Amino acid sequence: MTKRWLLLLLTACLLTGAYGQNRSVNLPKNIPLPDVLKKAKKQKKFVLLDFGSPRCSPCLFIKNHIFTIDSIADFINERFVSVDYTEGPEKKRLSKIYGVYTEPVLLICNAQGKLMHRMEGKCTPGEMMSRLRQGLDVKNNLIAQDAKYANGNREAEFLISYIETLHIAGLRAQRDSVLRNIFSPTFDMETLKTPEYWNVFLRYNESPVSREGCYVFSHREEFYKLFGEKVVNGKIDNMFNGKLRTYTYGQTPPIESKEYRDILTCLQNTDYPKSTEWLIYLMPAQYKFKDWMSMVKAIDHALDFNIPKGKAKETYMIMMSRQICWYSDCHEALTYALKWIDRVLETTADPSKIQSEREQIIQKMNELKQ
């Protein structure tokens, strides 16, 4: 075979690989559910309900990059009558029936419309296939695991599987309730050092002052040796950063939360390197919605002592000025927010974005004067 023919053959193979994916999930839009169920009964198939919108990027990713893979399209088309709910009264009606309050959400139902399985959010092709197969497994899908849990199954292996199913379903309150059953008041904290339970903690625990969070934090040197300093510190940082965002942008007084008070005490009594970084946000938060002038003075003290530096200082002044602008009706406190924004304007490389922040503060100050 000549080199020319070899080149042509190779090109054909490459083109086949590049363009061979030409099937997609049959996904009509916004069809009334009774019509869908009627079709499913006739064809002896299950039902796949896709809740999304044309403006949702994870929804579009699933439709354009997951549902267009031949193996996935064939699997779904062979077993399901599918429909895409993007808008209209039927989407609103079904969202209330099935408790869909975010997107994308995929529901697997039987031909009578009874929920079998629920999947939320973006995923990989492999994850999609695994989730679909679980949804069709009547002994292991969401409804089956709900029943096992309701009937008292508290075996560790099952609970770990159930938490993952609830996490994929986006049922966070239920997930956290089951998590508390695993990390109960009688849970042996030494067990956290096993890979099985460490991975549950790593993936799902969100509170640095939960019983297990405190244990990992106070015994972090031991966990460094087992799972690596980068992984352990990454988990600790994620937990504290998540709560920092909650109390920085939340709309209730942080001081009324026991978790907030416990976090504050924890950080005031540790030598963890990032504790000061977190405290400059969390210390002023104790006055939020209670005493705005005490809050702005606490922020000013952090700036006077030059605790945040460089870019971190700019970010700090912007975030704190936003809080005052968004939540405070104290004119004097707003003057501090304006002062911080003006300081950022003196050093920032992109003043256009910050200028709008300044205008919002001035607008609110003028409104309060009227």
mmCIF file of C-alpha atoms in Angstrom:
data_model
loop_
_atom_site.group_PDB
_atom_site.id
_atom_site.type_symbol
_atom_site.label_atom_id
_atom_site.label_comp_id
_atom_site.label_asym_id
_atom_site.label_seq_id
_atom_site.Cartn_x
_atom_site.Cartn_y
_atom_site.Cartn_z
ATOM 1 C CA MET A 1 0.000 0.000 0.000
ATOM 2 C CA THR A 2 1.417 3.379 -1.030
ATOM 3 C CA LYS A 3 2.064 6.183 1.402
ATOM 4 C CA ARG A 4 -0.706 8.172 -0.275
ATOM 5 C CA TRP A 5 -3.277 5.443 0.401
ATOM 6 C CA LEU A 6 -2.048 5.070 3.983
ATOM 7 C CA LEU A 7 -2.494 8.805 4.484
ATOM 8 C CA LEU A 8 -6.032 8.694 3.043
ATOM 9 C CA LEU A 9 -6.930 5.722 5.253
ATOM 10 C CA LEU A 10 -5.593 7.467 8.367
ATOM 11 C CA THR A 11 -7.514 10.636 7.514
ATOM 12 C CA ALA A 12 -10.729 8.640 7.077
ATOM 13 C CA CYS A 13 -10.224 7.003 10.470
ATOM 14 C CA LEU A 14 -9.649 10.350 12.132
ATOM 15 C CA LEU A 15 -12.713 11.840 10.518
ATOM 16 C CA THR A 16 -14.794 8.869 11.587
ATOM 17 C CA GLY A 17 -13.631 9.361 15.188
ATOM 18 C CA ALA A 18 -14.293 13.093 15.029
ATOM 19 C CA TYR A 19 -17.731 12.950 13.478
ATOM 20 C CA GLY A 20 -18.999 9.488 14.378
ATOM 21 C CA GLN A 21 -21.193 10.790 17.226
ATOM 22 C CA ASN A 22 -24.327 11.650 15.253
ATOM 23 C CA ARG A 23 -27.212 10.403 17.399
ATOM 24 C CA SER A 24 -28.901 12.241 20.247
ATOM 25 C CA VAL A 25 -31.600 11.774 22.855
ATOM 26 C CA ASN A 26 -35.102 12.185 21.496
ATOM 27 C CA LEU A 27 -36.151 15.126 23.670
ATOM 28 C CA PRO A 28 -39.362 16.957 22.686
ATOM 29 C CA LYS A 29 -40.237 20.038 24.714
ATOM 30 C CA ASN A 30 -42.953 20.833 27.250
ATOM 31 C CA ILE A 31 -45.359 18.002 26.416
ATOM 32 C CA PRO A 32 -48.196 17.498 28.949
ATOM 33 C CA LEU A 33 -47.249 14.682 31.301
ATOM 34 C CA PRO A 34 -50.451 12.652 30.694
ATOM 35 C CA ASP A 35 -49.483 12.370 27.022
ATOM 36 C CA VAL A 36 -45.963 11.306 27.985
ATOM 37 C CA LEU A 37 -47.258 8.626 30.364
ATOM 38 C CA LYS A 38 -49.690 7.332 27.760
ATOM 39 C CA LYS A 39 -46.832 6.927 25.295
ATOM 40 C CA ALA A 40 -44.619 5.265 27.925
ATOM 41 C CA LYS A 41 -47.325 2.719 28.787
ATOM 42 C CA LYS A 42 -47.868 1.903 25.124
ATOM 43 C CA GLN A 43 -44.136 1.443 24.462
ATOM 44 C CA LYS A 44 -43.510 -0.240 27.849
ATOM 45 C CA LYS A 45 -40.807 2.287 28.757
ATOM 46 C CA PHE A 46 -39.844 4.444 31.704
ATOM 47 C CA VAL A 47 -40.075 8.244 31.678
ATOM 48 C CA LEU A 48 -37.182 10.716 31.792
ATOM 49 C CA LEU A 49 -38.140 14.295 32.687
ATOM 50 C CA ASP A 50 -35.502 16.964 32.046
ATOM 51 C CA PHE A 51 -36.016 20.295 33.849
ATOM 52 C CA GLY A 52 -33.837 23.143 32.564
ATOM 53 C CA SER A 53 -33.862 26.393 30.637
ATOM 54 C CA PRO A 54 -32.253 27.871 27.504
ATOM 55 C CA ARG A 55 -30.136 30.179 29.694
ATOM 56 C CA CYS A 56 -28.749 27.484 32.011
ATOM 57 C CA SER A 57 -25.186 26.581 30.971
ATOM 58 C CA PRO A 58 -25.080 23.211 32.841
ATOM 59 C CA CYS A 59 -28.417 22.333 31.188
ATOM 60 C CA LEU A 60 -27.021 23.164 27.755
ATOM 61 C CA PHE A 61 -23.858 21.168 28.491
ATOM 62 C CA ILE A 62 -25.916 18.050 29.218
ATOM 63 C CA LYS A 63 -28.043 18.485 26.096
ATOM 64 C CA ASN A 64 -25.167 19.378 23.751
ATOM 65 C CA HIS A 65 -22.298 17.292 25.116
ATOM 66 C CA ILE A 66 -23.846 14.375 27.039
ATOM 67 C CA PHE A 67 -27.125 13.602 25.291
ATOM 68 C CA THR A 68 -25.339 13.674 21.904
ATOM 69 C CA ILE A 69 -23.027 10.770 22.739
ATOM 70 C CA ASP A 70 -24.202 7.728 20.803
ATOM 71 C CA SER A 71 -23.976 5.243 23.671
ATOM 72 C CA ILE A 72 -25.928 7.513 26.031
ATOM 73 C CA ALA A 73 -28.487 8.486 23.392
ATOM 74 C CA ASP A 74 -29.061 4.839 22.494
ATOM 75 C CA PHE A 75 -29.376 3.819 26.148
ATOM 76 C CA ILE A 76 -31.960 6.529 26.888
ATOM 77 C CA ASN A 77 -33.963 6.232 23.673
ATOM 78 C CA GLU A 78 -34.244 2.476 24.064
ATOM 79 C CA ARG A 79 -35.529 2.616 27.660
ATOM 80 C CA PHE A 80 -37.242 5.985 28.145
ATOM 81 C CA VAL A 81 -39.846 8.322 26.771
ATOM 82 C CA SER A 82 -38.074 11.625 27.401
ATOM 83 C CA VAL A 83 -39.306 15.199 27.516
ATOM 84 C CA ASP A 84 -37.560 18.527 28.091
ATOM 85 C CA TYR A 85 -39.356 21.055 30.312
ATOM 86 C CA THR A 86 -37.898 24.508 29.665
ATOM 87 C CA GLU A 87 -40.849 26.864 30.174
ATOM 88 C CA GLY A 88 -44.597 27.187 30.376
ATOM 89 C CA PRO A 89 -47.430 26.101 32.680
ATOM 90 C CA GLU A 90 -46.657 22.369 32.499
ATOM 91 C CA LYS A 91 -43.116 22.955 33.730
ATOM 92 C CA LYS A 92 -44.455 25.037 36.638
ATOM 93 C CA ARG A 93 -47.088 22.431 37.479
ATOM 94 C CA LEU A 94 -44.667 19.517 37.445
ATOM 95 C CA SER A 95 -42.001 21.467 39.345
ATOM 96 C CA LYS A 96 -44.431 21.800 42.243
ATOM 97 C CA ILE A 97 -45.483 18.148 42.081
ATOM 98 C CA TYR A 98 -41.918 16.781 42.022
ATOM 99 C CA GLY A 99 -40.261 19.510 44.126
ATOM 100 C CA VAL A 100 -37.964 20.879 41.422
ATOM 101 C CA TYR A 101 -36.587 24.256 42.512
ATOM 102 C CA THR A 102 -33.306 24.407 40.605
ATOM 103 C CA GLU A 103 -31.866 23.219 37.283
ATOM 104 C CA PRO A 104 -30.774 21.056 35.635
ATOM 105 C CA VAL A 105 -32.763 18.271 37.272
ATOM 106 C CA LEU A 106 -33.434 14.876 35.679
ATOM 107 C CA LEU A 107 -36.214 12.675 37.052
ATOM 108 C CA ILE A 108 -36.771 9.008 36.280
ATOM 109 C CA CYS A 109 -40.391 7.916 36.706
ATOM 110 C CA ASN A 110 -42.337 4.796 35.908
ATOM 111 C CA ALA A 111 -45.136 4.763 33.322
ATOM 112 C CA GLN A 112 -47.613 5.842 36.028
ATOM 113 C CA GLY A 113 -45.577 8.976 36.801
ATOM 114 C CA LYS A 114 -44.264 7.725 40.153
ATOM 115 C CA LEU A 115 -40.791 9.059 40.958
ATOM 116 C CA MET A 116 -38.023 6.442 40.974
ATOM 117 C CA HIS A 117 -34.813 8.476 40.899
ATOM 118 C CA ARG A 118 -33.575 12.048 40.862
ATOM 119 C CA MET A 119 -30.365 13.600 39.485
ATOM 120 C CA GLU A 120 -29.283 17.222 39.799
ATOM 121 C CA GLY A 121 -26.501 19.261 38.200
ATOM 122 C CA LYS A 122 -23.787 18.851 35.603
ATOM 123 C CA CYS A 123 -21.961 15.538 35.237
ATOM 124 C CA THR A 124 -19.558 13.577 33.033
ATOM 125 C CA PRO A 125 -20.718 10.989 30.470
ATOM 126 C CA GLY A 126 -19.579 8.180 32.775
ATOM 127 C CA GLU A 127 -21.465 9.673 35.714
ATOM 128 C CA MET A 128 -24.575 10.057 33.577
ATOM 129 C CA MET A 129 -24.565 6.380 32.605
ATOM 130 C CA SER A 130 -23.975 5.307 36.204
ATOM 131 C CA ARG A 131 -26.834 7.503 37.442
ATOM 132 C CA LEU A 132 -29.236 6.272 34.784
ATOM 133 C CA ARG A 133 -28.432 2.646 35.575
ATOM 134 C CA GLN A 134 -28.924 3.257 39.289
ATOM 135 C CA GLY A 135 -32.249 4.924 38.562
ATOM 136 C CA LEU A 136 -33.471 1.781 36.825
ATOM 137 C CA ASP A 137 -32.227 -0.492 39.616
ATOM 138 C CA VAL A 138 -35.356 -1.043 41.696
ATOM 139 C CA LYS A 139 -33.264 -2.339 44.608
ATOM 140 C CA ASN A 140 -30.845 0.583 44.703
ATOM 141 C CA ASN A 141 -32.427 3.727 43.241
ATOM 142 C CA LEU A 142 -33.451 6.753 45.314
ATOM 143 C CA ILE A 143 -36.917 5.447 46.194
ATOM 144 C CA ALA A 144 -35.545 2.025 47.142
ATOM 145 C CA GLN A 145 -32.899 3.585 49.384
ATOM 146 C CA ASP A 146 -35.490 5.924 50.932
ATOM 147 C CA ALA A 147 -37.515 2.852 51.883
ATOM 148 C CA LYS A 148 -34.509 1.020 53.355
ATOM 149 C CA TYR A 149 -33.638 4.057 55.468
ATOM 150 C CA ALA A 150 -37.251 4.503 56.606
ATOM 151 C CA ASN A 151 -37.319 0.836 57.598
ATOM 152 C CA GLY A 152 -34.353 1.347 59.902
ATOM 153 C CA ASN A 153 -31.309 0.283 57.881
ATOM 154 C CA ARG A 154 -28.354 2.007 59.565
ATOM 155 C CA GLU A 155 -25.481 -0.140 58.305
ATOM 156 C CA ALA A 156 -22.455 2.025 57.557
ATOM 157 C CA GLU A 157 -22.001 0.763 53.989
ATOM 158 C CA PHE A 158 -25.638 1.509 53.145
ATOM 159 C CA LEU A 159 -25.587 4.960 54.788
ATOM 160 C CA ILE A 160 -22.502 5.966 52.802
ATOM 161 C CA SER A 161 -24.207 4.862 49.567
ATOM 162 C CA TYR A 162 -27.440 6.632 50.540
ATOM 163 C CA ILE A 163 -25.632 9.897 51.224
ATOM 164 C CA GLU A 164 -24.100 9.795 47.742
ATOM 165 C CA THR A 165 -27.532 9.135 46.203
ATOM 166 C CA LEU A 166 -29.066 12.058 48.103
ATOM 167 C CA HIS A 167 -26.142 14.282 47.132
ATOM 168 C CA ILE A 168 -26.617 13.479 43.433
ATOM 169 C CA ALA A 169 -30.350 14.100 43.857
ATOM 170 C CA GLY A 170 -29.670 17.561 45.306
ATOM 171 C CA LEU A 171 -31.621 16.685 48.471
ATOM 172 C CA ARG A 172 -29.253 18.459 50.836
ATOM 173 C CA ALA A 173 -31.430 18.569 53.952
ATOM 174 C CA GLN A 174 -32.003 14.808 53.758
ATOM 175 C CA ARG A 175 -28.335 14.220 53.025
ATOM 176 C CA ASP A 176 -27.256 16.217 56.074
ATOM 177 C CA SER A 177 -29.754 14.367 58.251
ATOM 178 C CA VAL A 178 -28.269 11.016 57.192
ATOM 179 C CA LEU A 179 -24.771 12.442 57.665
ATOM 180 C CA ARG A 180 -25.672 13.180 61.279
ATOM 181 C CA ASN A 181 -26.665 9.545 61.658
ATOM 182 C CA ILE A 182 -23.162 8.505 60.590
ATOM 183 C CA PHE A 183 -21.316 11.131 62.623
ATOM 184 C CA SER A 184 -23.584 10.721 65.636
ATOM 185 C CA PRO A 185 -22.645 11.764 69.210
ATOM 186 C CA THR A 186 -21.450 8.180 69.795
ATOM 187 C CA PHE A 187 -19.327 7.991 66.623
ATOM 188 C CA ASP A 188 -15.754 6.892 67.385
ATOM 189 C CA MET A 189 -13.617 9.743 66.044
ATOM 190 C CA GLU A 190 -10.648 7.448 65.535
ATOM 191 C CA THR A 191 -12.714 5.853 62.752
ATOM 192 C CA LEU A 192 -12.339 9.101 60.804
ATOM 193 C CA LYS A 193 -8.779 8.015 60.126
ATOM 194 C CA THR A 194 -9.965 5.167 57.909
ATOM 195 C CA PRO A 195 -10.209 5.995 54.173
ATOM 196 C CA GLU A 196 -13.902 5.053 54.013
ATOM 197 C CA TYR A 197 -15.062 7.529 56.656
ATOM 198 C CA TRP A 198 -12.445 10.150 55.797
ATOM 199 C CA ASN A 199 -13.812 10.289 52.248
ATOM 200 C CA VAL A 200 -17.349 10.818 53.564
ATOM 201 C CA PHE A 201 -16.096 13.658 55.764
ATOM 202 C CA LEU A 202 -13.985 15.097 52.936
ATOM 203 C CA ARG A 203 -16.872 15.107 50.469
ATOM 204 C CA TYR A 204 -19.842 16.132 52.577
ATOM 205 C CA ASN A 205 -18.977 17.784 55.870
ATOM 206 C CA GLU A 206 -19.391 21.567 55.654
ATOM 207 C CA SER A 207 -19.001 22.771 59.234
ATOM 208 C CA PRO A 208 -15.545 23.302 60.768
ATOM 209 C CA VAL A 209 -17.094 23.248 64.245
ATOM 210 C CA SER A 210 -19.091 20.055 63.868
ATOM 211 C CA ARG A 211 -17.830 17.354 66.225
ATOM 212 C CA GLU A 212 -15.859 15.672 63.436
ATOM 213 C CA GLY A 213 -14.704 19.018 61.995
ATOM 214 C CA CYS A 214 -13.261 20.040 65.362
ATOM 215 C CA TYR A 215 -11.556 16.676 65.715
ATOM 216 C CA VAL A 216 -9.830 16.914 62.342
ATOM 217 C CA PHE A 217 -8.825 20.521 63.015
ATOM 218 C CA SER A 218 -7.315 19.782 66.421
ATOM 219 C CA HIS A 219 -5.623 16.549 65.233
ATOM 220 C CA ARG A 220 -4.589 17.798 61.804
ATOM 221 C CA GLU A 221 -0.957 16.699 62.197
ATOM 222 C CA GLU A 222 -2.141 13.091 62.480
ATOM 223 C CA PHE A 223 -4.381 13.492 59.431
ATOM 224 C CA TYR A 224 -1.481 15.079 57.471
ATOM 225 C CA LYS A 225 0.456 11.831 57.862
ATOM 226 C CA LEU A 226 -2.504 9.745 56.708
ATOM 227 C CA PHE A 227 -3.949 11.780 53.833
ATOM 228 C CA GLY A 228 -1.437 14.541 53.054
ATOM 229 C CA GLU A 229 -1.129 18.104 54.337
ATOM 230 C CA LYS A 230 -2.425 19.648 51.118
ATOM 231 C CA VAL A 231 -5.622 17.578 51.142
ATOM 232 C CA VAL A 232 -6.325 18.122 54.845
ATOM 233 C CA ASN A 233 -5.624 21.853 54.784
ATOM 234 C CA GLY A 234 -7.667 22.158 51.606
ATOM 235 C CA LYS A 235 -10.659 20.648 53.391
ATOM 236 C CA ILE A 236 -10.172 22.874 56.443
ATOM 237 C CA ASP A 237 -9.877 25.968 54.244
ATOM 238 C CA ASN A 238 -13.004 25.075 52.271
ATOM 239 C CA MET A 239 -15.049 24.654 55.433
ATOM 240 C CA PHE A 240 -13.985 27.969 56.954
ATOM 241 C CA ASN A 241 -14.215 29.857 53.644
ATOM 242 C CA GLY A 242 -17.732 28.545 53.105
ATOM 243 C CA LYS A 243 -18.866 29.794 56.507
ATOM 244 C CA LEU A 244 -17.056 33.083 55.981
ATOM 245 C CA ARG A 245 -19.132 33.682 52.828
ATOM 246 C CA THR A 246 -22.293 32.715 54.700
ATOM 247 C CA TYR A 247 -21.731 35.247 57.463
ATOM 248 C CA THR A 248 -20.303 37.947 55.205
ATOM 249 C CA TYR A 249 -23.197 37.954 52.748
ATOM 250 C CA GLY A 250 -25.968 36.472 54.897
ATOM 251 C CA GLN A 251 -29.023 38.531 55.734
ATOM 252 C CA THR A 252 -29.388 37.610 59.414
ATOM 253 C CA PRO A 253 -27.272 38.679 62.416
ATOM 254 C CA PRO A 254 -24.336 36.216 62.639
ATOM 255 C CA ILE A 255 -24.038 36.682 66.393
ATOM 256 C CA GLU A 256 -27.378 34.905 66.843
ATOM 257 C CA SER A 257 -25.903 31.718 65.357
ATOM 258 C CA LYS A 258 -24.218 29.290 67.762
ATOM 259 C CA GLU A 259 -22.122 27.984 64.874
ATOM 260 C CA TYR A 260 -20.796 31.500 64.223
ATOM 261 C CA ARG A 261 -19.901 31.984 67.882
ATOM 262 C CA ASP A 262 -18.169 28.588 67.973
ATOM 263 C CA ILE A 263 -16.182 29.426 64.826
ATOM 264 C CA LEU A 264 -15.107 32.742 66.317
ATOM 265 C CA THR A 265 -13.923 31.050 69.530
ATOM 266 C CA CYS A 266 -12.119 28.350 67.551
ATOM 267 C CA LEU A 267 -10.183 30.841 65.400
ATOM 268 C CA GLN A 268 -9.307 33.054 68.368
ATOM 269 C CA ASN A 269 -7.613 30.081 70.028
ATOM 270 C CA THR A 270 -5.569 28.541 67.223
ATOM 271 C CA ASP A 271 -2.252 29.102 65.503
ATOM 272 C CA TYR A 272 -3.606 27.931 62.131
ATOM 273 C CA PRO A 273 -1.931 30.165 59.503
ATOM 274 C CA LYS A 274 -5.139 31.492 57.939
ATOM 275 C CA SER A 275 -6.957 32.242 61.189
ATOM 276 C CA THR A 276 -6.099 35.953 61.126
ATOM 277 C CA GLU A 277 -7.229 36.216 57.506
ATOM 278 C CA TRP A 278 -10.630 34.800 58.466
ATOM 279 C CA LEU A 279 -10.948 36.741 61.711
ATOM 280 C CA ILE A 280 -10.727 40.148 60.030
ATOM 281 C CA TYR A 281 -13.969 39.230 58.274
ATOM 282 C CA LEU A 282 -15.653 37.373 61.116
ATOM 283 C CA MET A 283 -14.847 39.698 64.033
ATOM 284 C CA PRO A 284 -16.732 42.690 62.553
ATOM 285 C CA ALA A 285 -19.617 40.347 61.642
ATOM 286 C CA GLN A 286 -20.588 40.061 65.322
ATOM 287 C CA TYR A 287 -22.032 43.593 65.019
ATOM 288 C CA LYS A 288 -23.814 43.072 61.694
ATOM 289 C CA PHE A 289 -27.476 44.231 61.852
ATOM 290 C CA LYS A 290 -26.893 45.075 65.527
ATOM 291 C CA ASP A 291 -24.476 48.020 65.649
ATOM 292 C CA TRP A 292 -23.249 49.239 62.269
ATOM 293 C CA MET A 293 -20.856 51.831 63.712
ATOM 294 C CA SER A 294 -19.115 49.207 65.851
ATOM 295 C CA MET A 295 -18.829 47.049 62.750
ATOM 296 C CA VAL A 296 -17.208 49.733 60.584
ATOM 297 C CA LYS A 297 -14.800 50.685 63.374
ATOM 298 C CA ALA A 298 -13.724 47.050 63.730
ATOM 299 C CA ILE A 299 -13.081 46.973 59.967
ATOM 300 C CA ASP A 300 -11.144 50.233 60.190
ATOM 301 C CA HIS A 301 -8.950 48.795 62.973
ATOM 302 C CA ALA A 302 -8.016 45.835 60.753
ATOM 303 C CA LEU A 303 -7.038 48.292 58.013
ATOM 304 C CA ASP A 304 -5.133 50.550 60.429
ATOM 305 C CA PHE A 305 -3.058 47.596 61.611
ATOM 306 C CA ASN A 306 -2.394 46.722 57.960
ATOM 307 C CA ILE A 307 -3.535 43.134 58.466
ATOM 308 C CA PRO A 308 -4.748 42.523 54.916
ATOM 309 C CA LYS A 309 -2.084 43.547 52.420
ATOM 310 C CA GLY A 310 -1.832 44.151 48.688
ATOM 311 C CA LYS A 311 -4.621 42.657 46.580
ATOM 312 C CA ALA A 312 -6.148 41.043 49.674
ATOM 313 C CA LYS A 313 -6.559 44.522 51.146
ATOM 314 C CA GLU A 314 -8.414 45.751 48.067
ATOM 315 C CA THR A 315 -10.713 42.723 48.175
ATOM 316 C CA TYR A 316 -11.344 43.264 51.882
ATOM 317 C CA MET A 317 -12.330 46.910 51.459
ATOM 318 C CA ILE A 318 -14.612 46.096 48.516
ATOM 319 C CA MET A 319 -16.378 43.227 50.294
ATOM 320 C CA MET A 320 -16.876 45.165 53.495
ATOM 321 C CA SER A 321 -18.117 48.294 51.738
ATOM 322 C CA ARG A 322 -20.647 46.167 49.852
ATOM 323 C CA GLN A 323 -22.055 44.791 53.085
ATOM 324 C CA ILE A 324 -22.578 48.263 54.485
ATOM 325 C CA CYS A 325 -24.116 49.501 51.227
ATOM 326 C CA TRP A 326 -26.448 46.514 50.849
ATOM 327 C CA TYR A 327 -27.644 46.088 54.409
ATOM 328 C CA SER A 328 -27.098 49.247 56.455
ATOM 329 C CA ASP A 329 -29.334 52.299 56.670
ATOM 330 C CA CYS A 330 -26.815 54.124 58.859
ATOM 331 C CA HIS A 331 -25.615 57.211 56.971
ATOM 332 C CA GLU A 332 -22.467 57.550 59.047
ATOM 333 C CA ALA A 333 -21.527 53.914 58.441
ATOM 334 C CA LEU A 334 -21.942 54.507 54.699
ATOM 335 C CA THR A 335 -19.312 57.264 54.871
ATOM 336 C CA TYR A 336 -16.816 54.603 55.949
ATOM 337 C CA ALA A 337 -17.830 52.404 53.025
ATOM 338 C CA LEU A 338 -17.290 55.343 50.677
ATOM 339 C CA LYS A 339 -13.868 55.986 52.219
ATOM 340 C CA TRP A 340 -12.781 52.378 51.631
ATOM 341 C CA ILE A 341 -13.939 52.428 48.014
ATOM 342 C CA ASP A 342 -12.056 55.688 47.416
ATOM 343 C CA ARG A 343 -8.908 54.053 48.781
ATOM 344 C CA VAL A 344 -9.363 51.164 46.354
ATOM 345 C CA LEU A 345 -9.817 53.617 43.466
ATOM 346 C CA GLU A 346 -6.414 55.112 44.261
ATOM 347 C CA THR A 347 -4.606 51.808 43.650
ATOM 348 C CA THR A 348 -6.762 49.577 41.447
ATOM 349 C CA ALA A 349 -5.776 48.801 37.872
ATOM 350 C CA ASP A 350 -9.437 48.733 36.772
ATOM 351 C CA PRO A 351 -11.269 51.716 38.318
ATOM 352 C CA SER A 352 -14.308 51.410 36.008
ATOM 353 C CA LYS A 353 -15.741 48.452 37.945
ATOM 354 C CA ILE A 354 -15.117 50.068 41.301
ATOM 355 C CA GLN A 355 -16.668 53.351 40.206
ATOM 356 C CA SER A 356 -20.093 51.717 40.015
ATOM 357 C CA GLU A 357 -19.660 50.540 43.623
ATOM 358 C CA ARG A 358 -18.967 54.126 44.621
ATOM 359 C CA GLU A 359 -22.044 55.397 42.796
ATOM 360 C CA GLN A 360 -24.266 52.881 44.593
ATOM 361 C CA ILE A 361 -23.006 54.043 47.987
ATOM 362 C CA ILE A 362 -23.559 57.705 47.120
ATOM 363 C CA GLN A 363 -27.040 56.928 45.793
ATOM 364 C CA LYS A 364 -27.996 55.208 49.057
ATOM 365 C CA MET A 365 -26.555 58.065 51.126
ATOM 366 C CA ASN A 366 -28.644 60.538 49.130
ATOM 367 C CA GLU A 367 -31.757 58.419 49.583
ATOM 368 C CA LEU A 368 -31.261 58.393 53.340
ATOM 369 C CA LYS A 369 -31.031 62.173 53.393
ATOM 370 C CA GLN A 370 -34.433 62.586 51.761
#
